[in-house]
Short mmCIF file of C-alpha atoms in Angstrom, two decimals:
data_model
loop_
_atom_site.label_atom_id
_atom_site.label_comp_id
_atom_site.label_asym_id
_atom_site.label_seq_id
_atom_site.Cartn_x
_atom_site.Cartn_y
_atom_site.Cartn_z
CA UNK A 235 -63.02 87.10 32.15
CA UNK A 236 -59.88 86.87 30.06
CA UNK A 237 -59.67 84.03 27.52
CA UNK A 238 -57.33 81.11 28.43
CA UNK A 239 -53.85 81.51 26.97
CA UNK A 240 -52.68 78.52 24.85
CA UNK A 241 -48.85 78.27 24.53
CA UNK A 242 -47.77 78.45 20.98
CA UNK A 243 -45.13 76.12 19.39
CA UNK A 244 -41.68 77.61 19.07
CA UNK A 245 -41.10 79.17 15.78
CA UNK A 246 -38.93 77.05 13.50
CA UNK A 247 -35.42 78.23 12.93
CA UNK A 248 -35.38 80.19 9.82
CA UNK A 249 -32.00 81.83 9.87
CA UNK A 250 -29.18 80.35 7.81
CA UNK A 251 -27.02 79.97 10.94
CA UNK A 252 -29.66 77.94 12.73
CA UNK A 253 -30.25 75.74 9.69
CA UNK A 254 -26.52 74.99 9.39
CA UNK A 255 -26.29 74.15 13.11
CA UNK A 256 -29.19 71.70 12.83
CA UNK A 257 -27.64 70.03 9.79
CA UNK A 258 -24.29 69.74 11.55
CA UNK A 259 -25.88 68.05 14.54
CA UNK A 260 -27.66 65.51 12.31
CA UNK A 261 -24.49 64.80 10.31
CA UNK A 262 -22.39 64.32 13.43
CA UNK A 263 -24.76 61.65 14.71
CA UNK A 264 -24.57 59.75 11.39
CA UNK A 265 -20.78 60.08 11.32
CA UNK A 266 -20.49 58.69 14.83
CA UNK A 267 -22.65 55.67 13.93
CA UNK A 268 -20.54 54.98 10.81
CA UNK A 269 -17.34 55.26 12.83
CA UNK A 270 -18.58 52.76 15.42
CA UNK A 271 -19.53 50.30 12.65
CA UNK A 272 -16.16 50.73 10.96
CA UNK A 273 -14.28 50.16 14.21
CA UNK A 274 -16.29 46.97 14.89
CA UNK A 275 -15.56 45.58 11.42
CA UNK A 276 -11.89 46.49 11.67
CA UNK A 277 -11.51 44.17 14.67
CA UNK A 278 -12.64 41.16 12.56
CA UNK A 279 -10.02 39.20 10.61
CA UNK A 280 -10.56 38.47 6.90
CA UNK A 281 -11.10 34.80 7.88
CA UNK A 282 -13.93 35.79 10.25
CA UNK A 283 -15.52 38.08 7.68
CA UNK A 284 -15.43 35.33 5.07
CA UNK A 285 -16.20 32.22 7.15
CA UNK A 286 -18.30 33.69 9.94
CA UNK A 287 -21.61 33.41 8.10
CA UNK A 288 -20.65 30.01 6.65
CA UNK A 289 -19.59 28.68 10.04
CA UNK A 290 -22.89 29.75 11.50
CA UNK A 291 -24.79 27.81 8.84
CA UNK A 292 -22.56 24.73 9.18
CA UNK A 293 -22.84 24.83 12.98
CA UNK A 294 -26.61 24.89 12.72
CA UNK A 295 -26.60 21.91 10.36
CA UNK A 296 -24.13 19.99 12.54
CA UNK A 297 -26.15 20.67 15.66
CA UNK A 298 -29.32 19.48 13.99
CA UNK A 299 -27.55 16.30 12.79
CA UNK A 300 -25.63 15.41 15.94
CA UNK A 301 -28.40 16.34 18.35
CA UNK A 302 -30.87 14.11 16.52
CA UNK A 303 -31.12 10.93 18.66
CA UNK A 304 -29.67 7.73 17.21
CA UNK A 305 -32.00 4.84 17.84
CA UNK A 306 -31.09 1.18 18.03
CA UNK A 307 -33.01 -0.50 15.21
CA UNK A 308 -33.75 -3.57 17.33
CA UNK A 309 -34.50 -2.11 20.77
CA UNK A 310 -35.75 1.37 19.91
CA UNK A 311 -33.52 2.91 22.58
CA UNK A 312 -31.11 5.78 22.13
CA UNK A 313 -27.49 4.66 21.70
CA UNK A 314 -24.20 6.38 21.13
CA UNK A 315 -23.14 6.89 17.56
CA UNK A 316 -20.59 4.26 16.58
CA UNK A 317 -20.00 1.24 14.33
CA UNK A 318 -23.23 -0.49 13.40
CA UNK A 319 -25.61 2.09 14.88
CA UNK A 320 -28.39 3.50 12.74
CA UNK A 321 -31.66 5.30 13.32
CA UNK A 322 -34.87 3.39 12.91
CA UNK A 323 -35.87 5.46 9.88
CA UNK A 324 -32.46 4.95 8.26
CA UNK A 325 -32.62 1.21 8.91
CA UNK A 326 -36.07 1.02 7.35
CA UNK A 327 -34.81 2.85 4.30
CA UNK A 328 -31.74 0.65 4.03
CA UNK A 329 -29.40 3.61 4.42
CA UNK A 330 -25.81 3.26 5.76
CA UNK A 331 -24.85 4.57 9.16
CA UNK A 332 -22.89 7.78 9.54
CA UNK A 333 -19.95 5.69 10.78
CA UNK A 334 -20.07 3.53 7.64
CA UNK A 335 -20.19 6.57 5.39
CA UNK A 336 -17.25 8.22 7.14
CA UNK A 337 -15.14 5.07 7.45
CA UNK A 338 -15.69 4.19 3.79
CA UNK A 339 -13.67 7.24 2.80
CA UNK A 340 -10.54 6.07 4.61
CA UNK A 341 -7.69 4.96 2.30
CA UNK A 342 -6.98 1.25 2.22
CA UNK A 343 -3.52 -0.02 3.06
CA UNK A 344 -1.53 -1.57 0.29
CA UNK A 345 0.19 -4.88 1.00
CA UNK A 346 3.95 -4.44 1.32
CA UNK A 347 4.58 -7.10 -1.34
CA UNK A 348 2.92 -4.91 -3.98
CA UNK A 349 4.72 -1.65 -3.20
CA UNK A 350 7.25 -1.30 -5.99
CA UNK A 351 10.54 0.29 -5.07
CA UNK A 352 10.68 2.42 -8.22
CA UNK A 353 14.16 2.90 -9.61
CA UNK A 354 15.92 1.45 -6.54
CA UNK A 355 15.57 -1.91 -4.75
CA UNK A 356 13.65 -2.35 -1.54
CA UNK A 357 15.78 -2.38 1.60
CA UNK A 358 17.05 -5.90 2.12
CA UNK A 359 16.07 -5.92 5.78
CA UNK A 360 12.39 -5.24 5.07
CA UNK A 361 10.29 -8.27 5.99
CA UNK A 362 8.58 -10.05 3.11
CA UNK A 363 4.84 -10.44 3.49
CA UNK A 364 3.20 -13.65 2.34
CA UNK A 365 -0.26 -12.83 3.66
CA UNK A 366 -1.70 -11.70 0.33
CA UNK A 367 -3.92 -14.35 -1.19
CA UNK A 368 -2.91 -14.90 -4.78
CA UNK A 369 -2.09 -17.59 -7.33
CA UNK A 370 1.65 -17.10 -7.82
CA UNK A 371 1.91 -19.56 -10.69
CA UNK A 372 -1.34 -20.05 -12.63
CA UNK A 373 -1.90 -23.66 -13.66
CA UNK A 374 0.40 -25.10 -10.97
CA UNK A 375 -1.13 -26.41 -7.73
CA UNK A 376 2.24 -27.07 -6.08
CA UNK A 377 1.72 -30.82 -5.71
CA UNK A 378 4.58 -33.33 -5.98
CA UNK A 379 3.55 -35.87 -8.60
CA UNK A 380 6.66 -37.53 -9.92
CA UNK A 381 8.19 -40.85 -8.97
CA UNK A 382 10.52 -40.87 -11.96
CA UNK A 383 14.30 -41.12 -11.61
CA UNK A 384 16.57 -38.09 -11.47
CA UNK A 385 16.72 -36.26 -14.80
CA UNK A 386 13.89 -38.35 -16.27
CA UNK A 387 10.88 -36.52 -14.89
CA UNK A 388 8.17 -36.04 -17.53
CA UNK A 389 7.22 -32.47 -18.37
CA UNK A 390 3.66 -33.16 -17.25
CA UNK A 391 4.94 -33.64 -13.69
CA UNK A 392 6.77 -30.30 -13.68
CA UNK A 393 5.50 -26.72 -13.55
CA UNK A 394 6.69 -24.15 -16.06
CA UNK A 395 7.88 -20.88 -14.53
CA UNK A 396 7.22 -17.29 -15.64
CA UNK A 397 9.89 -18.01 -18.25
CA UNK A 398 8.45 -20.98 -20.19
CA UNK A 399 11.97 -22.26 -20.92
CA UNK A 400 12.34 -23.18 -17.23
CA UNK A 401 10.44 -25.66 -15.04
CA UNK A 402 10.64 -27.12 -11.53
CA UNK A 403 8.87 -29.62 -9.31
CA UNK A 404 5.47 -28.29 -8.26
CA UNK A 405 6.22 -27.24 -4.69
CA UNK A 406 9.56 -25.68 -5.63
CA UNK A 407 7.99 -23.86 -8.58
CA UNK A 408 5.23 -22.25 -6.52
CA UNK A 409 7.63 -21.18 -3.78
CA UNK A 410 10.04 -19.66 -6.32
CA UNK A 411 7.18 -17.85 -8.04
CA UNK A 412 6.13 -16.33 -4.73
CA UNK A 413 9.70 -15.18 -4.21
CA UNK A 414 9.71 -13.75 -7.74
CA UNK A 415 6.54 -11.74 -7.11
CA UNK A 416 8.29 -9.98 -4.25
CA UNK A 417 11.50 -9.60 -6.25
CA UNK A 418 9.52 -7.99 -9.06
CA UNK A 419 7.90 -5.55 -6.62
CA UNK A 420 11.33 -4.56 -5.34
CA UNK A 421 13.26 -4.39 -8.63
CA UNK A 422 10.55 -3.91 -11.29
CA UNK A 423 11.62 -7.03 -13.19
CA UNK A 424 11.51 -10.82 -12.96
CA UNK A 425 14.31 -12.87 -11.50
CA UNK A 426 16.65 -13.93 -14.32
CA UNK A 427 17.46 -17.66 -14.62
CA UNK A 428 19.90 -19.61 -16.78
CA UNK A 429 19.00 -23.09 -15.56
CA UNK A 430 16.33 -25.00 -13.66
CA UNK A 431 15.22 -28.62 -14.20
CA UNK A 432 18.04 -30.42 -15.96
CA UNK A 433 17.35 -33.61 -17.94
CA UNK A 434 19.83 -36.48 -17.64
CA UNK A 435 21.19 -35.86 -21.12
CA UNK A 436 22.10 -32.28 -20.20
CA UNK A 437 23.69 -33.45 -16.94
CA UNK A 438 25.95 -35.79 -18.89
CA UNK A 439 26.97 -33.08 -21.32
CA UNK A 440 27.81 -30.61 -18.53
CA UNK A 441 29.84 -33.25 -16.68
CA UNK A 442 32.11 -33.28 -19.74
CA UNK A 443 32.12 -29.58 -20.61
CA UNK A 444 32.26 -28.24 -17.04
CA UNK A 445 34.10 -30.79 -14.94
CA UNK A 446 34.20 -29.85 -11.27
CA UNK A 447 31.14 -27.61 -11.56
CA UNK A 448 28.50 -30.18 -12.48
CA UNK A 449 27.30 -32.99 -10.23
CA UNK A 450 27.59 -36.61 -11.18
CA UNK A 451 24.85 -37.31 -13.75
CA UNK A 452 21.78 -38.74 -12.02
CA UNK A 453 22.57 -37.10 -8.68
CA UNK A 454 22.00 -33.41 -9.45
CA UNK A 455 19.36 -31.43 -7.60
CA UNK A 456 18.65 -29.84 -10.98
CA UNK A 457 17.62 -33.36 -12.06
CA UNK A 458 15.00 -33.43 -9.28
CA UNK A 459 13.61 -30.03 -10.28
CA UNK A 460 14.81 -28.53 -6.99
CA UNK A 461 17.57 -26.15 -8.09
CA UNK A 462 18.09 -23.07 -10.26
CA UNK A 463 21.04 -21.08 -11.55
CA UNK A 464 20.84 -17.28 -11.64
CA UNK A 465 21.98 -15.06 -14.49
CA UNK A 466 25.24 -13.13 -14.11
CA UNK A 467 23.13 -9.94 -14.05
CA UNK A 468 21.82 -11.06 -10.66
CA UNK A 469 25.09 -12.31 -9.17
CA UNK A 470 26.84 -9.10 -10.27
CA UNK A 471 24.29 -6.96 -8.43
CA UNK A 472 25.13 -6.45 -4.75
CA UNK A 473 21.60 -5.17 -4.14
CA UNK A 474 19.92 -8.17 -5.77
CA UNK A 475 22.10 -10.71 -3.98
CA UNK A 476 21.64 -9.00 -0.61
CA UNK A 477 17.87 -9.01 -1.16
CA UNK A 478 17.87 -12.69 -2.16
CA UNK A 479 20.03 -13.75 0.80
CA UNK A 480 17.57 -12.02 3.15
CA UNK A 481 14.27 -12.96 1.50
CA UNK A 482 15.03 -16.24 -0.30
CA UNK A 483 14.97 -18.39 2.88
CA UNK A 484 11.50 -17.01 3.72
CA UNK A 485 10.28 -18.94 0.68
CA UNK A 486 12.58 -21.96 1.17
CA UNK A 487 15.22 -20.94 -1.39
CA UNK A 488 18.88 -20.61 -0.39
CA UNK A 489 22.36 -20.53 -1.82
CA UNK A 490 23.61 -23.69 -0.04
CA UNK A 491 26.52 -23.46 2.38
CA UNK A 492 28.75 -25.63 0.21
CA UNK A 493 28.34 -23.18 -2.73
CA UNK A 494 29.27 -20.07 -0.73
CA UNK A 495 32.70 -18.54 -0.45
CA UNK A 496 34.77 -20.80 1.82
CA UNK A 497 32.25 -23.67 1.52
CA UNK A 498 33.05 -27.31 0.98
CA UNK A 499 32.35 -27.17 -2.75
CA UNK A 500 33.09 -24.84 -5.64
CA UNK A 501 32.06 -21.20 -5.19
CA UNK A 502 28.72 -20.92 -7.02
CA UNK A 503 26.73 -17.84 -5.91
CA UNK A 504 24.36 -18.43 -8.84
CA UNK A 505 23.27 -21.86 -7.57
CA UNK A 506 20.13 -21.83 -5.37
CA UNK A 507 18.14 -24.79 -4.06
CA UNK A 508 14.68 -25.40 -2.63
CA UNK A 509 15.72 -26.52 0.87
CA UNK A 510 12.47 -28.26 2.00
CA UNK A 511 12.75 -30.52 -1.04
CA UNK A 512 16.47 -31.28 -0.82
CA UNK A 513 16.29 -31.96 2.92
CA UNK A 514 13.35 -34.32 2.48
CA UNK A 515 15.28 -36.26 -0.18
CA UNK A 516 18.58 -36.15 1.70
CA UNK A 517 20.43 -34.75 -1.32
CA UNK A 518 23.32 -32.31 -1.30
CA UNK A 519 24.54 -32.06 -4.83
CA UNK A 520 24.36 -29.31 -7.45
#
């Protein structure tokens, strides 16, 4: 009986030609893989290459945060995320809600009365806000205390203005100071005054030196602490006068009709009066 024949393994290629062919086949496979990888990367934008991995991480974190149920601290039930909602664990730890954290980063609005106009005045038509709580004239409560005659009001019954050389009755002084705060925001300076409360002695002197321009002594609204005179720097400024004509009445201050061009009295654009006070007293003199 002949012995069983066992097939032998093919002899390895030993010729140089066969070795080169095998190497070429191996190299071609590697080249094709590299080309496929290169083509895949070439279709990605620089943004995707840079932010793709980061976006994946951020998405995972966001999903973990948003998907985590928000629990009402009082009922223990799931609620939608919104103002005042907080998880039980966050409430126990005294931590703020996500809504509070996010909303706390929003910029706060600035009251219009504090927005300075820079080098130019604020538009005259812009409404003047009086909603901001403030003390326009420190040390003056705005009360009317005097019962003294015209031009004989004691200094203790008057309120000094931002310029200590000028004073008015309490209510008129506070209202004018509020107007001045807004004027300062618009023009970056205080309202300039030449006259305010006028003692009787000064009224008498002006009646002699400026006949026709000064009221009869003892009848002047300056003598009641209810009138002011503006500096020529204000009356010469069209912007300032336009602003005052628009905003002054908001605070009770007006250039009276008799003092305007074509009015019943002399033309005095510098003369302004606190209308609530003059109307209550029934006066109509400068």
